[in-house]
CSV table of C-alpha atoms in Angstrom, one decimal:
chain,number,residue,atom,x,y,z
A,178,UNK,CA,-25.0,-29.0,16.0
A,179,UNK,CA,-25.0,-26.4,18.6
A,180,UNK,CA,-23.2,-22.9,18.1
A,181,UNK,CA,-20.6,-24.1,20.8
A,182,UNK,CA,-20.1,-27.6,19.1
A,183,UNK,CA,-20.2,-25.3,15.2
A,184,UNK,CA,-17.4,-23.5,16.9
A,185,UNK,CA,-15.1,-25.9,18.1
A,186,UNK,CA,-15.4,-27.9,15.2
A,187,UNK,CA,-14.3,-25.0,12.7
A,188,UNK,CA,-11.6,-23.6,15.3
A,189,UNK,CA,-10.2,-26.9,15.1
A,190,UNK,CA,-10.4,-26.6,11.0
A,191,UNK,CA,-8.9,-23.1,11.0
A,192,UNK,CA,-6.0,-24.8,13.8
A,193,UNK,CA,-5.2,-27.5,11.4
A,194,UNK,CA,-5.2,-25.4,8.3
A,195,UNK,CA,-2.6,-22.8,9.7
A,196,UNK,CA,-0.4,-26.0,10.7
A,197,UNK,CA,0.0,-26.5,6.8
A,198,UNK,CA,0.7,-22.6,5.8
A,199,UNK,CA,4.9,-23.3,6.7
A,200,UNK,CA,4.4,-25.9,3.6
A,201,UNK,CA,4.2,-23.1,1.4
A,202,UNK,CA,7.1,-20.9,3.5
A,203,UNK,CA,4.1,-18.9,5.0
A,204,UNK,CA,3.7,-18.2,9.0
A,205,UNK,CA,1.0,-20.1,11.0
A,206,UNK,CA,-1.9,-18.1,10.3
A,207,UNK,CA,-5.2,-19.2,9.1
A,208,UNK,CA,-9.2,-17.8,8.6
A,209,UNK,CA,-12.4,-19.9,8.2
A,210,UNK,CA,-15.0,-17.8,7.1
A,211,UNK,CA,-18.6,-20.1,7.2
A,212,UNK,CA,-22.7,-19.3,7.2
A,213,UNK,CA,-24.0,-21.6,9.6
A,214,UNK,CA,-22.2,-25.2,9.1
A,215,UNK,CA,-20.8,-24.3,5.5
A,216,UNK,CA,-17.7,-23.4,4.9
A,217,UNK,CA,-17.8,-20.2,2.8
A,218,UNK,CA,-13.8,-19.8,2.4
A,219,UNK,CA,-10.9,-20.8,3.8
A,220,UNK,CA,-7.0,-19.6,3.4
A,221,UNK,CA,-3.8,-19.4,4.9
A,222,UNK,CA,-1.2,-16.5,4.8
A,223,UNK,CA,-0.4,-15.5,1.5
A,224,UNK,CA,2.0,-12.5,2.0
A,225,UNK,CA,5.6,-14.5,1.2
A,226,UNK,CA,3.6,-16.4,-1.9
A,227,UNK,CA,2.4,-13.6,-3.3
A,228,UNK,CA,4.8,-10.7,-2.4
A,229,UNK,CA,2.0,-8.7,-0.6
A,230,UNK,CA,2.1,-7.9,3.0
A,231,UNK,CA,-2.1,-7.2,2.5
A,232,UNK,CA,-2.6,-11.1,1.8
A,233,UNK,CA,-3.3,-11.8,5.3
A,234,UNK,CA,-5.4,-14.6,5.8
A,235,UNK,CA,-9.0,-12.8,7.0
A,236,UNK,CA,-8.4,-10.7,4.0
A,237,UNK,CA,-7.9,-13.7,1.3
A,238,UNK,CA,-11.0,-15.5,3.3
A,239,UNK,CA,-13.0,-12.3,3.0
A,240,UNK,CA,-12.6,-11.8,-0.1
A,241,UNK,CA,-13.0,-15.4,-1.1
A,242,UNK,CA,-16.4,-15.5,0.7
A,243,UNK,CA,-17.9,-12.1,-1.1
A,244,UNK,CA,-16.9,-14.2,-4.8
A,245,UNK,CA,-18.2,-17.2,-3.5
A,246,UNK,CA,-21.6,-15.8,-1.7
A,247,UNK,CA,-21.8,-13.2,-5.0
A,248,UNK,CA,-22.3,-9.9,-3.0
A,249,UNK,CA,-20.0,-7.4,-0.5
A,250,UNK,CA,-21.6,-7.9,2.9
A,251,UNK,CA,-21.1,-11.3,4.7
A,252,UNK,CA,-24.2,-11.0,7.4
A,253,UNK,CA,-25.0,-14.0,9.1
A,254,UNK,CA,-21.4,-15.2,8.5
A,255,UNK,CA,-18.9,-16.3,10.8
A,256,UNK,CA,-15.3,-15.8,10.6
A,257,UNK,CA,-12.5,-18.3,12.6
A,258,UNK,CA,-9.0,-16.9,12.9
A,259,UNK,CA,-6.2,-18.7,15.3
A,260,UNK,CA,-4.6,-15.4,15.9
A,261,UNK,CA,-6.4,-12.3,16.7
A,262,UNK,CA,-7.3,-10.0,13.3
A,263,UNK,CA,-5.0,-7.0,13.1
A,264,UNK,CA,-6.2,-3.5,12.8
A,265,UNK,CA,-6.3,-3.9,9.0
A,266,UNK,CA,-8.4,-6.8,9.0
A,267,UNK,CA,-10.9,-5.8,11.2
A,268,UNK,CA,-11.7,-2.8,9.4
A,269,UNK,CA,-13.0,-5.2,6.2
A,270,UNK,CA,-14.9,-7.5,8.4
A,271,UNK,CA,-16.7,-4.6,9.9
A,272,UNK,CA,-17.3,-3.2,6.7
A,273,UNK,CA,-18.5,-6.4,5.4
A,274,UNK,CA,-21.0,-7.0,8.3
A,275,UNK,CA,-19.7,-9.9,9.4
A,276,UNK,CA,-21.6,-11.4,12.6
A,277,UNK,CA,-19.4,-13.1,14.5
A,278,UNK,CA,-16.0,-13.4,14.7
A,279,UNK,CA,-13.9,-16.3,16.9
A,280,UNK,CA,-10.0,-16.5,17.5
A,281,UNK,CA,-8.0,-18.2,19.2
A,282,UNK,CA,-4.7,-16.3,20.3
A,283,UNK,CA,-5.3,-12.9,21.7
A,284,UNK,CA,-2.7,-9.9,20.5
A,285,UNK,CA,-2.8,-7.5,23.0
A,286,UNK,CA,-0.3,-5.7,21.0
A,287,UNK,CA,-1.4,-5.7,17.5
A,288,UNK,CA,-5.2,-7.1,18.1
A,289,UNK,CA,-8.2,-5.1,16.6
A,290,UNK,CA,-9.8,-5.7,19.6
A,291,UNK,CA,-7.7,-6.4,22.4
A,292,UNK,CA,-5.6,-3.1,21.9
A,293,UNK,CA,-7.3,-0.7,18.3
A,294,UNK,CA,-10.7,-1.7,19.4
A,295,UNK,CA,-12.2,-1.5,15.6
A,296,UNK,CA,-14.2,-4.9,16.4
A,297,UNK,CA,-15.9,-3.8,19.4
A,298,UNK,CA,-15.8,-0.1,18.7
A,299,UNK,CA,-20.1,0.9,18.2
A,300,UNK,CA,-18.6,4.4,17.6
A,301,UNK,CA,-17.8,4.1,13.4
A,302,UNK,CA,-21.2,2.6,12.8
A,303,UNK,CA,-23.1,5.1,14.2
A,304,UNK,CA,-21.1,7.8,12.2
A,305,UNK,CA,-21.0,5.9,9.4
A,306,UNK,CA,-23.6,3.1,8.8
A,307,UNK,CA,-23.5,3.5,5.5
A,308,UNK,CA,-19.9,1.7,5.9
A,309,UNK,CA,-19.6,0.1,8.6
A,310,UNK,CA,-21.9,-2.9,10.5
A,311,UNK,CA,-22.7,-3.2,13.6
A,312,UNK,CA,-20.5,-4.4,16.4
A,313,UNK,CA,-19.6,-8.3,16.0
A,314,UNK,CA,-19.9,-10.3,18.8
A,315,UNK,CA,-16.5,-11.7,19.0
A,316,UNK,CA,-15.2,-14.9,21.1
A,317,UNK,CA,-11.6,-14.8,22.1
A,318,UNK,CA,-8.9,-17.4,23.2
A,319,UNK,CA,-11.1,-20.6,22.2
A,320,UNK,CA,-8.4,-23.0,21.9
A,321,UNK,CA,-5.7,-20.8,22.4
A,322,UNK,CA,-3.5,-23.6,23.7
A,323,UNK,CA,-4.2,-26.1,20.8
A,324,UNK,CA,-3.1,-23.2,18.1
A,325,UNK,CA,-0.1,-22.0,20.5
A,326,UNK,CA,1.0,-25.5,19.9
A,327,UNK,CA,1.2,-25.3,16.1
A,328,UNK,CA,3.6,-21.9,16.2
A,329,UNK,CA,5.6,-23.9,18.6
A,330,UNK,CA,6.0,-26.5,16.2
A,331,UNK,CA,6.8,-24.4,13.7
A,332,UNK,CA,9.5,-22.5,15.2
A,333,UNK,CA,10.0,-22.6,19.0
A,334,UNK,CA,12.6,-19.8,19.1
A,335,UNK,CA,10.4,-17.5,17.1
A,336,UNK,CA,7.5,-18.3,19.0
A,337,UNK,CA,9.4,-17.7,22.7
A,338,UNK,CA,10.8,-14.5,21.2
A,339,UNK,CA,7.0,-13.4,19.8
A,340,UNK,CA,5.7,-14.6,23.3
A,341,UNK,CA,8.4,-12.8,25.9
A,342,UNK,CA,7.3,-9.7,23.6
A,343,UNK,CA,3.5,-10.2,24.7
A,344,UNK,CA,3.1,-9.9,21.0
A,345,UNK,CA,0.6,-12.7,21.3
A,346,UNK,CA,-1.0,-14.6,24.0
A,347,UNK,CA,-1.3,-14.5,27.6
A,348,UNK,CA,0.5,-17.1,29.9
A,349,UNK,CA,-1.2,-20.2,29.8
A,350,UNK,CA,-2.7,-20.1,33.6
A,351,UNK,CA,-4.2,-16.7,32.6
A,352,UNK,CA,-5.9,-18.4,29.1
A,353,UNK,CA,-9.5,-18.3,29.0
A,354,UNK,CA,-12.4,-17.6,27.1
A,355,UNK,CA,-14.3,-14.5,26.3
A,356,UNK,CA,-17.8,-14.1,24.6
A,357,UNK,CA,-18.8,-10.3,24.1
A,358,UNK,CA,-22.0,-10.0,22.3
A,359,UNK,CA,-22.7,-8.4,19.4
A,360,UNK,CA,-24.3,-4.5,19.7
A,361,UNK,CA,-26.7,-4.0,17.3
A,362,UNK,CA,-26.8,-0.7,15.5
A,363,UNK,CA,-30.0,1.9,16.6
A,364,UNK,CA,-32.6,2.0,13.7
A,365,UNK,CA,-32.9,5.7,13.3
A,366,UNK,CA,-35.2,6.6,9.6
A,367,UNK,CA,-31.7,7.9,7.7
A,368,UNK,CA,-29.5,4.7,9.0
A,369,UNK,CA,-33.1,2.6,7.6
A,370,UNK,CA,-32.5,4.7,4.3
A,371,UNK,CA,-28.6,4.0,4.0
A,372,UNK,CA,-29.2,0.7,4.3
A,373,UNK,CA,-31.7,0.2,1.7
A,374,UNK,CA,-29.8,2.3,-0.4
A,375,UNK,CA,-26.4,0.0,-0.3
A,376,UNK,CA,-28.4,-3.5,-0.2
């Protein structure tokens, strides 16, 4: 399978999983974290469950995946939200190395990429590689429409009201899809050192 066909396929995963999360009085938001075709970990929401506004679902998937894969950095691995990762969850999957990372609905409010630029930003790795990966490549608004649908579902008043706030999403004629490829970190002898050292 293509890395076009991979993607679809697990959007549309990540789609249908955050159409359950209202099942368990959660919003619609899910992550698919995967290496390659495998499905590494996959979560829903679990702030209202739990109590715990940090149980987003990247961060439940990401730290699923590091149990599941046995080690902190998730190189090589793919995560899938259908709403944009928020400035707190894009600083873990930076920090966890995490190649790739696909969404669906852009928040140009909230978005760590669309407004805090952590996920694009080359700046933090450079200052600190010792923390922080090298710039993702990230794919935004792939089936932005199909995973609009399922917060519409869920609540069509809170979803208008979340819209006419552009909170999340562009209008639909405006929708498209954006690749920006991933910038790999300069190889200096101290960053080659660093990472050695936290391997």
């Amino acid at each position: 399978m293509n890395q076009s066909d991979l993607d679809l396929s697990m959007m549309q995963r990540c789609i249908s999983l955050s159409a359950t999360a209202p099942k368990r009085r959660e919003m619609p938001f899910a992550c698919v974290i995967c290496d390659g075709d495998r499905v590494i970990a996959e979560t829903t929401n679990m702030v209202r469950q739990d109590g715990d506004v940090t149980r987003h679902a990247e961060l439940v998937a990401i730290s699923q995946a590091q149990k599941v894969l046995g080690r902190k950095r998730l190189s090589g691995c793919t995560l899938y939200s259908n709403i944009e990762p928020c400035p707190m969850c894009s600083f873990p999957i930076r920090e966890t190395r995490i190649s790739r990372v696909v969404y669906a609905i852009r928040s140009p409010k909230m978005g760590g990429s669309s407004r805090w630029n952590i996920l694009r930003d080359a700046e933090i790795s450079n200052v600190m590689p010792e923390a922080f990966g090298p710039v993702p490549e990230v794919v935004a608004g792939l089936m932005s429409r199909e995973a609009a649908k399922v917060w519409w579902t869920w609540n069509p008043i809170i979803w208008g009201i979340i819209r006419s706030r552009g909170c999340f999403g562009h209008a639909p004629e405006t929708e498209s899809v954006q690749t920006m490829r991933a910038i790999p970190s300069p190889h200096g002898w101290l960053r080659s050192l660093l990472r050695l050292h936290n391997t």
